[in-house]
mmCIF file of C-alpha atoms and ligand atoms in Angstrom:
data_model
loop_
_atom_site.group_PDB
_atom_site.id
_atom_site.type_symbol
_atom_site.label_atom_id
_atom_site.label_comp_id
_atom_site.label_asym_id
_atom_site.label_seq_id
_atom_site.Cartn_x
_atom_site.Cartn_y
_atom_site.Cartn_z
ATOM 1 C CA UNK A 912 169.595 36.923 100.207
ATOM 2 C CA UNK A 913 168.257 33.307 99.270
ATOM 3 C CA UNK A 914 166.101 33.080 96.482
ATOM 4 C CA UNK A 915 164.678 29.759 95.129
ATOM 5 C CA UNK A 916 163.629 28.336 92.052
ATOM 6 C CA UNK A 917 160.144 28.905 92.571
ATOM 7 C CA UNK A 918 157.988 26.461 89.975
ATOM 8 C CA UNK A 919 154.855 27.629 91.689
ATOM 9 C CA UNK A 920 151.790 28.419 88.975
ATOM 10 C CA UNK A 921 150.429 31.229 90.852
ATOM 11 C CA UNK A 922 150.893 33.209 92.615
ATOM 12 C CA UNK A 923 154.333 33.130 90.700
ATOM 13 C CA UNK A 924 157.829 33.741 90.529
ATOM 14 C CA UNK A 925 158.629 37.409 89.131
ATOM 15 C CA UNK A 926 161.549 38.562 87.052
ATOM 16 C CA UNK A 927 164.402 39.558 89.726
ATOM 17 C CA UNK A 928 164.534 42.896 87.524
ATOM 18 C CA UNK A 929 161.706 43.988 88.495
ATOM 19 C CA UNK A 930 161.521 43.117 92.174
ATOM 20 C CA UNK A 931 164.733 44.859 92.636
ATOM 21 C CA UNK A 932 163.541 48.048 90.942
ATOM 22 C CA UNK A 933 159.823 47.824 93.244
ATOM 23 C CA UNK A 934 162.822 47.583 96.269
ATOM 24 C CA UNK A 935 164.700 50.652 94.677
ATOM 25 C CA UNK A 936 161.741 52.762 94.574
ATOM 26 C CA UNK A 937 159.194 51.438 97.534
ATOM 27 C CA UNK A 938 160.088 54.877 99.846
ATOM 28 C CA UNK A 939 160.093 57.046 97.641
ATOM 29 C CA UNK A 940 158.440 56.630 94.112
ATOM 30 C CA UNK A 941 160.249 58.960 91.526
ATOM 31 C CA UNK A 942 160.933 62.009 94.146
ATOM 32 C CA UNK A 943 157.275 61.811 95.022
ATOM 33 C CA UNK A 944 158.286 61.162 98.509
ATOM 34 C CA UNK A 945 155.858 58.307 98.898
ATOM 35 C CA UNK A 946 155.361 54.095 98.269
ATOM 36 C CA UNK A 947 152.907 53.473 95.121
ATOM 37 C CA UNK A 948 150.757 52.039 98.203
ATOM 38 C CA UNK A 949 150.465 55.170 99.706
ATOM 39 C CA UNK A 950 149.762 57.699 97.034
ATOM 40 C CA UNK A 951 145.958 59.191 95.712
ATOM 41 C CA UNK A 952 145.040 57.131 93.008
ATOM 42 C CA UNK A 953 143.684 60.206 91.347
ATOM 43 C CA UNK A 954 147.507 62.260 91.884
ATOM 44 C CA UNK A 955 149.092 62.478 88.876
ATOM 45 C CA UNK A 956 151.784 60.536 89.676
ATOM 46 C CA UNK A 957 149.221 57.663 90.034
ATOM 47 C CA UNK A 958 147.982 58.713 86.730
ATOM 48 C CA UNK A 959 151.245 58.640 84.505
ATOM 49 C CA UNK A 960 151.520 54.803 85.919
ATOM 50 C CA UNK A 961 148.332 53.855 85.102
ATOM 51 C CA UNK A 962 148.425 55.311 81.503
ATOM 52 C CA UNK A 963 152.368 54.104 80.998
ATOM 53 C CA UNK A 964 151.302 50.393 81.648
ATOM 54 C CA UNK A 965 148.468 51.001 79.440
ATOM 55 C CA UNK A 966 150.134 52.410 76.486
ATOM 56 C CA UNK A 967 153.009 49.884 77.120
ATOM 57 C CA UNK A 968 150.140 46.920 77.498
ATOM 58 C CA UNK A 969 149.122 48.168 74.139
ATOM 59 C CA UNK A 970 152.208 48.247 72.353
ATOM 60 C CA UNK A 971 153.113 44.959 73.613
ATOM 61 C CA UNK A 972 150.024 43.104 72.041
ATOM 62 C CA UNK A 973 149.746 45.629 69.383
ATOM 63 C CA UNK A 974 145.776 46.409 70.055
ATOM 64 C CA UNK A 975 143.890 47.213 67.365
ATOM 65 C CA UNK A 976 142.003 50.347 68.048
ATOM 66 C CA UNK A 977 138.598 49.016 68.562
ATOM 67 C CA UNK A 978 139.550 47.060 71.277
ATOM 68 C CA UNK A 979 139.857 48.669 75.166
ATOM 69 C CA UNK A 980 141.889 47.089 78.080
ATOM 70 C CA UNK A 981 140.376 47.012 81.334
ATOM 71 C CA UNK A 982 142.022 46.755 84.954
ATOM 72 C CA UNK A 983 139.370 45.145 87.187
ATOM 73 C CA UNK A 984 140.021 42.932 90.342
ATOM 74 C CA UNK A 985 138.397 39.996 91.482
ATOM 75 C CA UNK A 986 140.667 37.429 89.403
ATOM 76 C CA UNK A 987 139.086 35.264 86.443
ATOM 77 C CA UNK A 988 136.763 33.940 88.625
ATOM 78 C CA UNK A 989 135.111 36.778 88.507
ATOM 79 C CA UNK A 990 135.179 37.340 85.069
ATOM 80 C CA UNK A 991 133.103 33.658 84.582
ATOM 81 C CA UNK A 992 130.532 35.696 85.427
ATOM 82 C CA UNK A 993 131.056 39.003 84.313
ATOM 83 C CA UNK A 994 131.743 37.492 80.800
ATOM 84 C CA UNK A 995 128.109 36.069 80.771
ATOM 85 C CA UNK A 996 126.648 39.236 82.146
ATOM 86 C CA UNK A 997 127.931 41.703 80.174
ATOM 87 C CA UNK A 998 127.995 39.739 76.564
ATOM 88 C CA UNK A 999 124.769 38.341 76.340
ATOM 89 C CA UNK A 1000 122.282 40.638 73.961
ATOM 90 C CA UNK A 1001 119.133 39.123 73.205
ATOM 91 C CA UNK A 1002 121.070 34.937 73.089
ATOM 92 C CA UNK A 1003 121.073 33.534 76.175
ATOM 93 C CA UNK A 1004 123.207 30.859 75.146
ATOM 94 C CA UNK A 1005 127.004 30.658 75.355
ATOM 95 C CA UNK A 1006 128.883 27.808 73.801
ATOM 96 C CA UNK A 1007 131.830 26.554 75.668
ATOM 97 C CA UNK A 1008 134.828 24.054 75.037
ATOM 98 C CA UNK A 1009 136.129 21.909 77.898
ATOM 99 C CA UNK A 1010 139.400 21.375 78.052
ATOM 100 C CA UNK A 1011 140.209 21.329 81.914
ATOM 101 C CA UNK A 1012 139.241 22.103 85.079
ATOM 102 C CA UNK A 1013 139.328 25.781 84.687
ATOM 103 C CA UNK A 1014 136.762 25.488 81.597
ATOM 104 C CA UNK A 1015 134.514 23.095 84.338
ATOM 105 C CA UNK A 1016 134.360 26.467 86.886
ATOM 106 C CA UNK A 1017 133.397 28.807 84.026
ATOM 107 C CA UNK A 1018 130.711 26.572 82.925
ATOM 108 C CA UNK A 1019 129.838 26.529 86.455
ATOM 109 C CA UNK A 1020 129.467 29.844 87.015
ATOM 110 C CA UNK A 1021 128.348 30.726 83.255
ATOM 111 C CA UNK A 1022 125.264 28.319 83.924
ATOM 112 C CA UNK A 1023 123.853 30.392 86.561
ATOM 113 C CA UNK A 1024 123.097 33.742 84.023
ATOM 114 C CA UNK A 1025 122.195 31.616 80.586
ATOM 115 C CA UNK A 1026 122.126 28.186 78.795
ATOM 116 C CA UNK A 1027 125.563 26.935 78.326
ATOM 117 C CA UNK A 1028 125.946 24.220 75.626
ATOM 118 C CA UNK A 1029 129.144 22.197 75.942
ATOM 119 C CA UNK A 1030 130.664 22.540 72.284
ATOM 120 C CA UNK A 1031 133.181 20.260 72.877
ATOM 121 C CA UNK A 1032 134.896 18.724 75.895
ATOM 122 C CA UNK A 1033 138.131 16.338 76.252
ATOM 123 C CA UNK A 1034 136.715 15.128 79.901
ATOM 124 C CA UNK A 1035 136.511 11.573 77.855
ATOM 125 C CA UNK A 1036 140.054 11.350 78.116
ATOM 126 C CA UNK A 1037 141.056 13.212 81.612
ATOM 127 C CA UNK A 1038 141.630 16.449 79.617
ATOM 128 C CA UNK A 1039 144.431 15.478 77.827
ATOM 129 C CA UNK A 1040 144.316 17.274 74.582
ATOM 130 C CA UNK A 1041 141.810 19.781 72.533
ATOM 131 C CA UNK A 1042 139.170 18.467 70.566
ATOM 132 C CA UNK A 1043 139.171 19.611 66.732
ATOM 133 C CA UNK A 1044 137.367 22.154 65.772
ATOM 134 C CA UNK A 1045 135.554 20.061 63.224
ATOM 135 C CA UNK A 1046 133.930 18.235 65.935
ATOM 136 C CA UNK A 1047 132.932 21.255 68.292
ATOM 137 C CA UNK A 1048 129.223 21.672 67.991
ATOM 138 C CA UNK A 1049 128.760 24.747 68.233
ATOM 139 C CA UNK A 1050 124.830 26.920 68.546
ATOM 140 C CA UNK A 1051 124.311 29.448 65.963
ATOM 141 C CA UNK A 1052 122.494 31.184 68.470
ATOM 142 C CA UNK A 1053 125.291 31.716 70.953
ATOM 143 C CA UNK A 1054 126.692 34.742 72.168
ATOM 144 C CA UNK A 1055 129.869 33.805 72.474
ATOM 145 C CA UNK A 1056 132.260 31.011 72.435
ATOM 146 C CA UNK A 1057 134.456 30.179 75.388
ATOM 147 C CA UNK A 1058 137.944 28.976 75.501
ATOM 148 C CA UNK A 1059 140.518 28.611 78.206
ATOM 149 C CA UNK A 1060 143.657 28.953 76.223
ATOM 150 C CA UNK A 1061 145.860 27.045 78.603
ATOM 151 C CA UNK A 1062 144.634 24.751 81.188
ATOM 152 C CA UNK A 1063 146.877 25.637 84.216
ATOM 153 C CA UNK A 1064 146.557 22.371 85.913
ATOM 154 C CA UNK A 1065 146.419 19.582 83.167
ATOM 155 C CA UNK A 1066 149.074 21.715 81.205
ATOM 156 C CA UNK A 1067 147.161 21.993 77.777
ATOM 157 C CA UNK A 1068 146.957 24.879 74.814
ATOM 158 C CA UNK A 1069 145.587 25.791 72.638
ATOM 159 C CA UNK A 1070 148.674 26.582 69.888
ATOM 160 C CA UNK A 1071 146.261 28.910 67.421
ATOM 161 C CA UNK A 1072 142.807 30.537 68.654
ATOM 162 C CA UNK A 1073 140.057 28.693 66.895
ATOM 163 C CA UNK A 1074 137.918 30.315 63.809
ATOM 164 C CA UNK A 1075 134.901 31.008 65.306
ATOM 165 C CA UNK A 1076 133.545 33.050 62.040
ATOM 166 C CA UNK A 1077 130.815 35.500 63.352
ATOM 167 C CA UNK A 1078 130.720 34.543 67.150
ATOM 168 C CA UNK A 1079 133.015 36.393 69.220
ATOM 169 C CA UNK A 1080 135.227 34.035 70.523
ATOM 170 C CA UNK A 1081 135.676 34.274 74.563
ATOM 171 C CA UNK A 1082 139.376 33.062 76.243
ATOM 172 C CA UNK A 1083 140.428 32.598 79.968
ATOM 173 C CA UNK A 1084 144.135 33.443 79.140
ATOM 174 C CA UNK A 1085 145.541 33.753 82.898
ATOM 175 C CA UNK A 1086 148.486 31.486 83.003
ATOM 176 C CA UNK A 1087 149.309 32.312 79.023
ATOM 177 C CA UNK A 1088 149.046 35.958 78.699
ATOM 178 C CA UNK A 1089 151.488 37.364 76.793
ATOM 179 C CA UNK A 1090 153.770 34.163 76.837
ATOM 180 C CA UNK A 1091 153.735 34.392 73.218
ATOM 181 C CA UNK A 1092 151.877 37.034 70.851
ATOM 182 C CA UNK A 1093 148.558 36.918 70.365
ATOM 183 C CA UNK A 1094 146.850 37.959 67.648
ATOM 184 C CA UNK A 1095 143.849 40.199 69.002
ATOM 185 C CA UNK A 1096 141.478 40.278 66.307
ATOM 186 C CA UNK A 1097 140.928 37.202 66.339
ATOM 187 C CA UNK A 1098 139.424 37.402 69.671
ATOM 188 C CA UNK A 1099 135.862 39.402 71.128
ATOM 189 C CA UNK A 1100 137.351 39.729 74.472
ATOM 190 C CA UNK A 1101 140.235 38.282 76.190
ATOM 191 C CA UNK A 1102 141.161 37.760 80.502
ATOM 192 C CA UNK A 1103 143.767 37.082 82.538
ATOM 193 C CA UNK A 1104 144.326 37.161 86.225
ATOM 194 C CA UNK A 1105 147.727 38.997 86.845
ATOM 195 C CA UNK A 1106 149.271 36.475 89.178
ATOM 196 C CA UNK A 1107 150.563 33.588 87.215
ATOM 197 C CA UNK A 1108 152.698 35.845 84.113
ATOM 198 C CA UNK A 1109 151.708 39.495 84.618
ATOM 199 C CA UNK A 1110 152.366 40.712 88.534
ATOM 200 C CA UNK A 1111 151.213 40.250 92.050
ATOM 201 C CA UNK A 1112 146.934 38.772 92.139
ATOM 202 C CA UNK A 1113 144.556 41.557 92.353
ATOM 203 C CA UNK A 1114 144.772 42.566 89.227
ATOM 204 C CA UNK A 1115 142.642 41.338 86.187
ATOM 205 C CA UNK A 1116 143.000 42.188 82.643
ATOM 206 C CA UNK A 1117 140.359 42.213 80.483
ATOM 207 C CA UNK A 1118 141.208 43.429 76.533
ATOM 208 C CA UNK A 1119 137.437 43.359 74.848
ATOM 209 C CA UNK A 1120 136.538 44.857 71.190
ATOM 210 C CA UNK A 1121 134.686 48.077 71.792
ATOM 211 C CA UNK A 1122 131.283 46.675 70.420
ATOM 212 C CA UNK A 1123 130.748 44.277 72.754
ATOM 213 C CA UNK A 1124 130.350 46.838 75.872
ATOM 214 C CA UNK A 1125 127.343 48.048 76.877
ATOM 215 C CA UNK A 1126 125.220 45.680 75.148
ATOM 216 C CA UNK A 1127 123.532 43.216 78.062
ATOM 217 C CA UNK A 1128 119.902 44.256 79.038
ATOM 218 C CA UNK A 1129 120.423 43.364 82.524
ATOM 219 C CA UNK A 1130 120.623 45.321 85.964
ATOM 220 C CA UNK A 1131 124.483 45.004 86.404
ATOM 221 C CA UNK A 1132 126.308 45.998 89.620
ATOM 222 C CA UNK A 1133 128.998 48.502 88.436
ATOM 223 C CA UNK A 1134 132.347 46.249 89.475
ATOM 224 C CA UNK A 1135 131.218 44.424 87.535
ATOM 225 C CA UNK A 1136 129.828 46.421 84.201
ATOM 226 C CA UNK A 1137 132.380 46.150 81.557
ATOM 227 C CA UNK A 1138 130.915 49.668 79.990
ATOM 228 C CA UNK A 1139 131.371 51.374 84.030
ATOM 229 C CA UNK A 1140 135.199 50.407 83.587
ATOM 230 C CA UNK A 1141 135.815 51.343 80.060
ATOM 231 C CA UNK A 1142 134.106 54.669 80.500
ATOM 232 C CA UNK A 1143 135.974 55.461 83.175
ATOM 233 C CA UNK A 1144 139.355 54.477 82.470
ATOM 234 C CA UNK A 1145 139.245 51.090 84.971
ATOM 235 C CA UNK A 1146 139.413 54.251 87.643
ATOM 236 C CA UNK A 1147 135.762 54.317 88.563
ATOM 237 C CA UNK A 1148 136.935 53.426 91.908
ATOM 238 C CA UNK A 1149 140.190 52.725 93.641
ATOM 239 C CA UNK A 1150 141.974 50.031 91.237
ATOM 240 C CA UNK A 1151 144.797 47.958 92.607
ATOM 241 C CA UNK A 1152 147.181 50.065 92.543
ATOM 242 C CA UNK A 1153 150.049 48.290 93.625
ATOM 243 C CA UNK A 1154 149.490 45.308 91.501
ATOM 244 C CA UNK A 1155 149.133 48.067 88.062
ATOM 245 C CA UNK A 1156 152.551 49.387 89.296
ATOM 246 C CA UNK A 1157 154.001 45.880 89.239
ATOM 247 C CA UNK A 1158 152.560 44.957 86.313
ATOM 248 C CA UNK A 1159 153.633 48.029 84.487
ATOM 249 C CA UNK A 1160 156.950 47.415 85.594
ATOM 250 C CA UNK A 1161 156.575 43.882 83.997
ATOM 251 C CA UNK A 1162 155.302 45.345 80.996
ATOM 252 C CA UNK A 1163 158.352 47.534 80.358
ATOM 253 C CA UNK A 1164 161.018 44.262 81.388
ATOM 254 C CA UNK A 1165 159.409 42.168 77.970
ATOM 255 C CA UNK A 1166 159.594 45.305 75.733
ATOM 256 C CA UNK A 1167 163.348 45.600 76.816
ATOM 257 C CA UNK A 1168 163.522 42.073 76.245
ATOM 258 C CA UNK A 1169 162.232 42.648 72.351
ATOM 259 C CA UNK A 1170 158.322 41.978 73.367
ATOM 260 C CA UNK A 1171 156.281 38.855 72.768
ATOM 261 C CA UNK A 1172 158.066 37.617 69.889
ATOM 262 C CA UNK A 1173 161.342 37.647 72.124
ATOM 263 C CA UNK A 1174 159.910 35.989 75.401
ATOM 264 C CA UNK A 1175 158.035 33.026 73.088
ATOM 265 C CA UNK A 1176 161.484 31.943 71.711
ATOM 266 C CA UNK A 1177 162.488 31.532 75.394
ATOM 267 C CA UNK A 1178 159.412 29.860 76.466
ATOM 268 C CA UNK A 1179 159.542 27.786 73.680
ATOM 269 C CA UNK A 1180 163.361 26.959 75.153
ATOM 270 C CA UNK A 1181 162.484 26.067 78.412
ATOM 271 C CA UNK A 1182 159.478 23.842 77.634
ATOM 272 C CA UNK A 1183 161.016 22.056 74.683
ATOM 273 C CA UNK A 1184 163.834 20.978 77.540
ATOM 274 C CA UNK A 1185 162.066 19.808 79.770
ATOM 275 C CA UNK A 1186 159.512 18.104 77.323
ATOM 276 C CA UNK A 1187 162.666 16.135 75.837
ATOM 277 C CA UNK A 1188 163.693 14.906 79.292
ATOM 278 C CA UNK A 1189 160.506 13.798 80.207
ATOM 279 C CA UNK A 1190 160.108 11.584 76.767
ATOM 280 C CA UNK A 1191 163.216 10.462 76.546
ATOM 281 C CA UNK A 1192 162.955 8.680 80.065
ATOM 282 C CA UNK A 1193 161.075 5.391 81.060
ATOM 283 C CA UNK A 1194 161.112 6.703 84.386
ATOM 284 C CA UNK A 1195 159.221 10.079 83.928
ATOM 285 C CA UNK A 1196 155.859 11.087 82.001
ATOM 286 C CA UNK A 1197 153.544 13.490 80.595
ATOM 287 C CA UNK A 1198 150.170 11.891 79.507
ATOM 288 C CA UNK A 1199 149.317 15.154 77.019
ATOM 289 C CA UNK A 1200 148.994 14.541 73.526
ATOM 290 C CA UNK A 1201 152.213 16.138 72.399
ATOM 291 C CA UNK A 1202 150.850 18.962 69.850
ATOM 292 C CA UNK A 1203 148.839 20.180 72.772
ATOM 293 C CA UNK A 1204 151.132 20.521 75.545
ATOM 294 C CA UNK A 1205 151.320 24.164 77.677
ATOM 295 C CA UNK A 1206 154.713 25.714 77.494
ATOM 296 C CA UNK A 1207 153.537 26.818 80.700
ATOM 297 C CA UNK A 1208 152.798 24.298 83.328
ATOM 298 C CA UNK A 1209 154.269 21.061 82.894
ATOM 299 C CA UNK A 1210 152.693 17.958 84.224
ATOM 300 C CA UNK A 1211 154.822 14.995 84.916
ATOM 301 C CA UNK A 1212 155.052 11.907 87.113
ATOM 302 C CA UNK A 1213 157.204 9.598 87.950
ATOM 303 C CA UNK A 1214 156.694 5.302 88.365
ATOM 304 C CA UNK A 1215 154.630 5.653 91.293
ATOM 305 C CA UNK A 1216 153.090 7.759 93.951
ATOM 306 C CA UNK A 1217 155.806 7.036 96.632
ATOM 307 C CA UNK A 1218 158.640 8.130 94.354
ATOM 308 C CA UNK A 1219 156.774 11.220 93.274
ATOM 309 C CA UNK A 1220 157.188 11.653 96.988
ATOM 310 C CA UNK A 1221 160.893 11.311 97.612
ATOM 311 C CA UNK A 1222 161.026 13.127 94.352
ATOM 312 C CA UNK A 1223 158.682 15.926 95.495
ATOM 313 C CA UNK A 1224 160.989 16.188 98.803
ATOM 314 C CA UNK A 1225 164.767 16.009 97.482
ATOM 315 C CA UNK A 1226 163.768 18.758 94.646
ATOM 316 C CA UNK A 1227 162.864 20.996 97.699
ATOM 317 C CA UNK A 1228 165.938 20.340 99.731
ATOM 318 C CA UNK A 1229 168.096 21.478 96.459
ATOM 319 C CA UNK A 1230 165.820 24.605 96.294
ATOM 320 C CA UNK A 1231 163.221 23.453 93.615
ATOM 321 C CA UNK A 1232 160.054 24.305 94.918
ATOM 322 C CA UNK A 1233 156.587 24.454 94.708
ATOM 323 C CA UNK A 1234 156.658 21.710 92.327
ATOM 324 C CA UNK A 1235 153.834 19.329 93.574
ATOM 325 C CA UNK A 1236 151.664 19.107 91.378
ATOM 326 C CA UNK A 1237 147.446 19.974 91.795
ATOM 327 C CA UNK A 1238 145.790 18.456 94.591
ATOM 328 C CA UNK A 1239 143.232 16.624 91.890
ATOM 329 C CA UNK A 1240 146.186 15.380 89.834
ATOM 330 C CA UNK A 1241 149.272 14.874 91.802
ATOM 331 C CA UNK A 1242 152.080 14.220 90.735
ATOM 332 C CA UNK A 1243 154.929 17.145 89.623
ATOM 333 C CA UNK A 1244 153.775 20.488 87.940
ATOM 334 C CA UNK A 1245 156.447 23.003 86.810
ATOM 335 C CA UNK A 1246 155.253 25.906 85.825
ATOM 336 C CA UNK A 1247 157.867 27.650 83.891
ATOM 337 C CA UNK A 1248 156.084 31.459 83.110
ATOM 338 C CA UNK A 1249 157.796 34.125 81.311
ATOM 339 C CA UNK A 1250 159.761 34.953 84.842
ATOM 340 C CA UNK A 1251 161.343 31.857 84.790
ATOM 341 C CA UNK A 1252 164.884 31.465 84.050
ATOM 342 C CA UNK A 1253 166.204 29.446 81.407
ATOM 343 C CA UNK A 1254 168.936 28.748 83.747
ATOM 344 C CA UNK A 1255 166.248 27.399 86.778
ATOM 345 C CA UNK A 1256 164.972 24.787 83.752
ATOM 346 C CA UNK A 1257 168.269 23.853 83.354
ATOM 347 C CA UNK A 1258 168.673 23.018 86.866
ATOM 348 C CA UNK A 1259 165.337 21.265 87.271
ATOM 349 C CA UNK A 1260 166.582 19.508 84.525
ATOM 350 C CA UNK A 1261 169.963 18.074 86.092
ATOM 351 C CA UNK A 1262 167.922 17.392 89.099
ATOM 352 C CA UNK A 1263 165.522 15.152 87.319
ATOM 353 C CA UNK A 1264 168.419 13.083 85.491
ATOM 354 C CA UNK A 1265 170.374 12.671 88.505
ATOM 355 C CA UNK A 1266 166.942 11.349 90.835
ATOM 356 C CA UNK A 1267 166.369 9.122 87.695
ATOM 357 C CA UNK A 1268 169.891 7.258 88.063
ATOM 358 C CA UNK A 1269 169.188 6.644 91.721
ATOM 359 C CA UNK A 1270 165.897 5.950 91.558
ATOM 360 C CA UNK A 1271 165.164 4.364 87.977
HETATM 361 C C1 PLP B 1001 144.376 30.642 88.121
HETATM 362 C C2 PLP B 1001 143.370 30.513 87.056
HETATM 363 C C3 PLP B 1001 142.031 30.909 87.263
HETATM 364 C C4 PLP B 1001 141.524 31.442 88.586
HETATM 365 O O1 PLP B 1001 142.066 32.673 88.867
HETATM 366 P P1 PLP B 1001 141.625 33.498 90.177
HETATM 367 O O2 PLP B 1001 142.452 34.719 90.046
HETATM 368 O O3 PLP B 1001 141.987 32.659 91.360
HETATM 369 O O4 PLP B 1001 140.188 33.762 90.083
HETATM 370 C C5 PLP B 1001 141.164 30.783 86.206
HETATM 371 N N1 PLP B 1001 141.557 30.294 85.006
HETATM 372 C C6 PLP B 1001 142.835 29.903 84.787
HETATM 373 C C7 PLP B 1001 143.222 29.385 83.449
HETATM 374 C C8 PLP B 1001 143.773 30.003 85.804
HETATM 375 O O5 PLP B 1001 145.041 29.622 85.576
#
């Protein structure tokens, strides 16, 4: 079997674990005879997966009980406008803060169901760090405030969710969920799409504080009603049921691992490594202001565009792929999620010292 190192930010890499335990089981789920992709999601044996990912979802961001977690599909694209539909009351202003080009499609989308005032935005400087909180300005009329917690393609987080007092405060967590713990309260409602640190893409996660459902006025189709999905247990129609098995399977791998708290030391590991090696080269760099920087997705680059090339092409023929970084940036982009090895790092690591002495 040949398996790569697999830097890709999404879909991404998996832990091994659990791929080899989806091979163990894909005939013949727990003496049921049948795949997960073949069975009734309303069987029970559907039902005790849906309910163990759940309650293990739950335990691993400890929610508080006035908070519900929703499976619902359509990635977090979906969700910029579901997030607008559902939250705005009588307000139909939402304030958002720009911090990449994930925050620019929300806006996007947001600004077709209300007015969306730009709090803050770092677009003055290509995105490269988050603008303090004493300089958002923010509407007191808003219904919400957006975030995106980490910007998957200019590789920038947010290290603490901002006070936002009353407002409930909004974040597109898909490539940081549960990368490090998160402190729910602090949030009204939280997504992620599954396929950068969770499980295969089909799935979305949505955890939102129980008093925020059912409040918009508006006609809303029922895929995408947040109230439809929490009254019905995220089974008012066929979920993705595959990608819930995965991801419950990926839930249970970081509880054995000793949960959030566990997998952040890790993360903090790997991106600490690979930080160092980038600064302490002339040859490679990362233009984020350092107190900023994802431990997720790592932007670098190299002296020019020719030798990001040949860099781009020798990391693939030593098995280091999927490292070229976003069409709109260029570059290198590791993305190092929970599922990646300490050991991969490492590797990437040597690689990038050993290019530099040739190439430097
Ligand atoms: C990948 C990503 C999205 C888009 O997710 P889809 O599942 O393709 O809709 C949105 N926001 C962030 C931060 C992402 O990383």
């Amino acid at each position: 079997m040949r398996r790569v190192c697999n830097f890709s930010a999404g879909p991404a890499a998996l832990p091994i674990e659990v791929l080899a335990q989806v091979k163990e089981e894909i005939f013949d789920w727990h003496g049921s005879g049948m795949s997960v992709m073949e069975m009734s999601h309303r069987g029970k044996e559907f039902t005790t997966i849906i309910e163990d990912a759940k309650a293990d979802l739950k335990q691993l961001v400890r929610l508080p009980d006035n908070y519900d977690i929703l499976f619902m599909q359509g990635g977090a694209t979906a969700q910029f406008s579901m997030v607008p539909m559902n939250l705005l009351e009588d307000s139909h202003t939402a304030d958002y803060v720009c911090t990449g080009q994930w925050g620019v499609k929300a806006i996007k989308e947001a600004e077709k169901f209300c007015a969306v005032n730009i709090a803050a935005s770092s677009a003055d400087k290509k995105y490269s760090y988050i603008p303090a909180i004493e300089d958002w300005r923010c509407n007191k009329q808003s219904g919400y405030i957006h975030i995106t917690s980490n910007e998957t393609i200019g590789g920038v987080e947010f290290n603490e969710p901002p006070q936002t007092g009353n407002i409930p405060l909004v974040a597109d967590m898909s490539s940081s969920f549960l990368s490090r713990p998160i402190d729910v309260e602090k949030y009204g409602l939280i997504y992620a799409g599954a396929q950068k640190n969770v499980g295969p893409s089909g799935l979305t996660i949505v955890l939102i504080r129980k008093d925020l459902i059912g409040n918009s006025k508006r006609v809303l189709p029922s895929m995408f009603d947040y109230r439809v999905f929490s009254e019905a247990n995220s089974m008012s129609n066929t979920p993705p049921c595959f990608p819930i098995y995965v991801a419950g399977l990926v839930f249970k791998w970081l509880l054995e691992l000793g949960g959030l708290m566990a997998i952040e030391q890790v993360n903090k590991k790997k991106s600490s490594m690979l930080y160092e090696c980038i600064d302490g080269s002339d040859f490679y760099r990362n233009l984020v202001k350092k107190s900023h920087r994802s431990r997720m997705n790592v932007p670098f680059s190299t002296i020019d565009d020719n030798t990001d090339k040949r860099f781009l092409s020798e990391a693939l023929s030593n098995d280091l792929c999927e490292l070229k970084g976003h069409r709109s940036v260029g570059g290198m982009r590791a993305s190092i999620y929970n599922a990646m090895p300490l050991d991969a790092v490492k590797t990437l690591i040597c690689f990038m010292k050993e290019f530099e002495k040739k190439n430097g």
